[in-house]
Coordinates of C-alpha atoms in Angstrom, one line a residue:
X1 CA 29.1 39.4 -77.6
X2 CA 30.1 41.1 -81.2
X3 CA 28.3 43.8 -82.1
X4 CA 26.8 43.3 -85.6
X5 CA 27.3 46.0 -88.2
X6 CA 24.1 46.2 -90.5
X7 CA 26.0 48.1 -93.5
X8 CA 29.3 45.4 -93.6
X9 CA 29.6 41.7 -94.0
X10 CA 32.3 41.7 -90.9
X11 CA 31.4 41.2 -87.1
X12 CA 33.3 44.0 -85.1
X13 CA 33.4 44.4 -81.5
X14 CA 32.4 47.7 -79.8
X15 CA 34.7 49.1 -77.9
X16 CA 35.5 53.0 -76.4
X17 CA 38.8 54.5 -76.3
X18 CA 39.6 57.7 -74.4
X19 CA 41.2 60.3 -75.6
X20 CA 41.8 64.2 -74.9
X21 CA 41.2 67.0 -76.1
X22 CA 43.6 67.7 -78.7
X23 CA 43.4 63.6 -80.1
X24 CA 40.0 64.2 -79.9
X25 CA 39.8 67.7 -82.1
X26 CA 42.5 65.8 -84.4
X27 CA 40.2 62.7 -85.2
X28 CA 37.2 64.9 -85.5
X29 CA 39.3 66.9 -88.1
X30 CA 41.0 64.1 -90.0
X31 CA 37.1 62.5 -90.4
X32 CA 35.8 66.0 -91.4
X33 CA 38.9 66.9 -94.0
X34 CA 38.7 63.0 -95.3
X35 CA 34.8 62.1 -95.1
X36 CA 35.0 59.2 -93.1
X37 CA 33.8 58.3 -89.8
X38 CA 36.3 58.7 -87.1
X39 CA 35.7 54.4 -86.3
X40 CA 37.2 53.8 -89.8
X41 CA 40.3 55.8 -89.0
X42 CA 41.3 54.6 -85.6
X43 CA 40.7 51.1 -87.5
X44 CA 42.8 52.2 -90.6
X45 CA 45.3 53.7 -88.0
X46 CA 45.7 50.3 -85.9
X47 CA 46.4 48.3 -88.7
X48 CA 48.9 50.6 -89.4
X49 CA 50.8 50.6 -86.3
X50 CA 54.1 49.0 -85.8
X51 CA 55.2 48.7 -82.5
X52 CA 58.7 50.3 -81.7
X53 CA 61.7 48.3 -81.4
X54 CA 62.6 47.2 -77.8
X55 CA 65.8 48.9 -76.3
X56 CA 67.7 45.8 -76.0
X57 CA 71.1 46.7 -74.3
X58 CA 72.6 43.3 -75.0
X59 CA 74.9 44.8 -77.4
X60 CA 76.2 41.6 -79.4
X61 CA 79.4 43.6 -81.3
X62 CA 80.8 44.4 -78.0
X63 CA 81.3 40.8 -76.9
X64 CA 83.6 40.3 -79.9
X65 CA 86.5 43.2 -78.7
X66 CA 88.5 43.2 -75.7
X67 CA 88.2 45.8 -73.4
X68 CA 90.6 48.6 -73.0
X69 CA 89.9 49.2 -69.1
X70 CA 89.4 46.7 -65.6
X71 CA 85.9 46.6 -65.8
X72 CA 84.6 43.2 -65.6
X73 CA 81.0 44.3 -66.2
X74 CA 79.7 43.7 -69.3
X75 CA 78.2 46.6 -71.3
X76 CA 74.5 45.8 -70.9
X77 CA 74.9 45.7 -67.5
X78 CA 76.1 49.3 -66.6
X79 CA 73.9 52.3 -66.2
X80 CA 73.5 54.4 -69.4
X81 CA 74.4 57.7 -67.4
X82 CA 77.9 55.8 -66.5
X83 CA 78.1 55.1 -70.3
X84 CA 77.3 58.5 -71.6
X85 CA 79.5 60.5 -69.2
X86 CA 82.7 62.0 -70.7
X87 CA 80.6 62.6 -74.1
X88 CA 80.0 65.8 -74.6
X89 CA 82.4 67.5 -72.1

């Protein structure tokens, strides 16, 4: 059931989120330095957040060249250790 906030006209859930010690000095500074709770700037903070881009190693430009050695794989399928080696050396 939602937890009612007296002092806001929105219904928020309660929820706990663990965190150590140095996220946990962090928050405690950021709400000290900004004079906010700490709930309002994990809030602020997951609205913010933007997952990252998946890796996707489907690379779609490769499919339009021919390949220059025998290997019938195609790019997203080999290991990226077998791709990387030679760089570098």
């Amino acid at each position: 059931m939602p937890y009612v906030m007296p002092y806001t006209a929105f219904v928020m859930r309660k929820t706990s989120v663990y965190l150590d010690d140095e996220q946990a000095d962090r928050l405690a500074r950021l709400a000290l330095a900004e004079g906010r709770p700490q709930a309002e700037i994990v809030r602020e903070a997951i609205s913010c957040y933007r997952s990252r881009p998946n890796r996707d190693r489907n690379f779609a430009l490769a499919g339009n060249f021919e390949r220059i050695d025998a290997d019938s794989r195609s790019i997203s399928e080999i290991p990226e250790d077998e791709l990387m080696r030679g760089f570098g050396e």
